């Protein structure tokens, strides 16, 4: 959505979080430069379904999705297991 506006920007960041027993890969996607109401959309699109269902069930991940007034912010946390880490490097 952010790339469809002149002032829109996307920031992507990732890190390995070692706070718990199982390290986790944490990925953030932040869109800014938009003017949204801040309300959650009435219908779910493909991206929302992917974050909420596929990651949780298939990869034992967790995801949060916030619709802020400047744009959507998503955080995805996945177990930092070899299948996920090495698969992302190929």
Coordinates of C-alpha atoms in Angstrom, one line a residue:
X1 CA 0.0 0.0 0.0
X2 CA 2.8 2.5 0.9
X3 CA 4.4 2.2 -2.5
X4 CA 1.1 3.4 -4.1
X5 CA 1.6 6.9 -2.6
X6 CA 4.2 9.5 -3.3
X7 CA 5.4 9.8 0.3
X8 CA 5.0 6.1 1.1
X9 CA 8.0 4.2 2.5
X10 CA 8.6 0.6 3.6
X11 CA 11.1 -0.3 6.2
X12 CA 12.2 -3.9 6.7
X13 CA 14.3 -5.2 9.6
X14 CA 15.2 -8.6 11.0
X15 CA 17.1 -9.9 14.0
X16 CA 17.7 -13.1 16.0
X17 CA 16.1 -12.8 19.4
X18 CA 17.8 -15.0 22.1
X19 CA 15.6 -14.0 25.1
X20 CA 13.9 -17.4 25.4
X21 CA 15.1 -21.0 25.4
X22 CA 14.4 -21.2 21.6
X23 CA 16.0 -18.4 19.6
X24 CA 13.6 -16.7 17.2
X25 CA 13.9 -15.0 13.9
X26 CA 12.0 -11.7 14.2
X27 CA 11.1 -9.8 11.0
X28 CA 9.4 -6.4 10.9
X29 CA 7.7 -4.8 8.0
X30 CA 6.7 -1.1 8.5
X31 CA 4.8 1.0 6.0
X32 CA 4.7 4.8 6.5
X33 CA 3.7 7.9 4.7
X34 CA 0.0 6.9 4.4
X35 CA -3.2 8.3 5.7
X36 CA -5.3 5.6 7.2
X37 CA -8.1 5.7 9.7
X38 CA -6.2 3.4 12.1
X39 CA -9.1 1.0 12.1
X40 CA -8.6 -2.7 11.2
X41 CA -9.9 -3.4 7.6
X42 CA -13.4 -5.0 7.3
X43 CA -12.1 -7.8 5.1
X44 CA -8.9 -9.8 5.2
X45 CA -6.7 -10.0 2.2
X46 CA -4.1 -12.5 1.2
X47 CA -1.3 -10.9 3.3
X48 CA -3.4 -10.9 6.4
X49 CA -4.4 -14.6 6.0
X50 CA -0.7 -15.5 5.4
X51 CA 0.4 -13.7 8.5
X52 CA -2.4 -15.0 10.8
X53 CA -2.8 -18.5 9.6
X54 CA 0.0 -19.9 7.5
X55 CA 2.9 -18.8 9.7
X56 CA 1.2 -19.9 12.9
X57 CA 0.2 -23.3 11.7
X58 CA 2.9 -24.3 9.2
X59 CA 6.0 -22.7 10.8
X60 CA 5.0 -22.4 14.5
X61 CA 5.3 -18.6 14.1
X62 CA 3.6 -15.7 15.7
X63 CA 2.5 -12.5 13.9
X64 CA 1.1 -9.2 14.9
X65 CA -0.4 -6.8 12.4
X66 CA -1.4 -3.3 13.4
X67 CA -3.1 -0.8 11.2
X68 CA -1.8 2.6 12.4
X69 CA -2.8 5.9 10.9
X70 CA 0.5 6.2 9.0
X71 CA 0.4 2.7 7.6
X72 CA 0.4 -1.0 8.5
X73 CA 3.1 -2.5 10.8
X74 CA 3.7 -6.2 10.9
X75 CA 6.0 -8.2 13.1
X76 CA 6.6 -11.9 12.5
X77 CA 8.5 -14.2 14.9
X78 CA 9.6 -17.7 13.8
X79 CA 11.6 -20.4 15.6
X80 CA 15.2 -20.0 14.5
X81 CA 15.6 -23.6 13.4
X82 CA 17.9 -24.7 10.6
X83 CA 14.9 -25.3 8.2
X84 CA 13.9 -21.6 8.5
X85 CA 17.3 -20.0 8.8
X86 CA 19.1 -22.0 6.0
X87 CA 16.0 -21.9 3.8
X88 CA 16.0 -18.1 3.9
X89 CA 19.7 -17.9 2.9
X90 CA 19.2 -19.9 -0.4

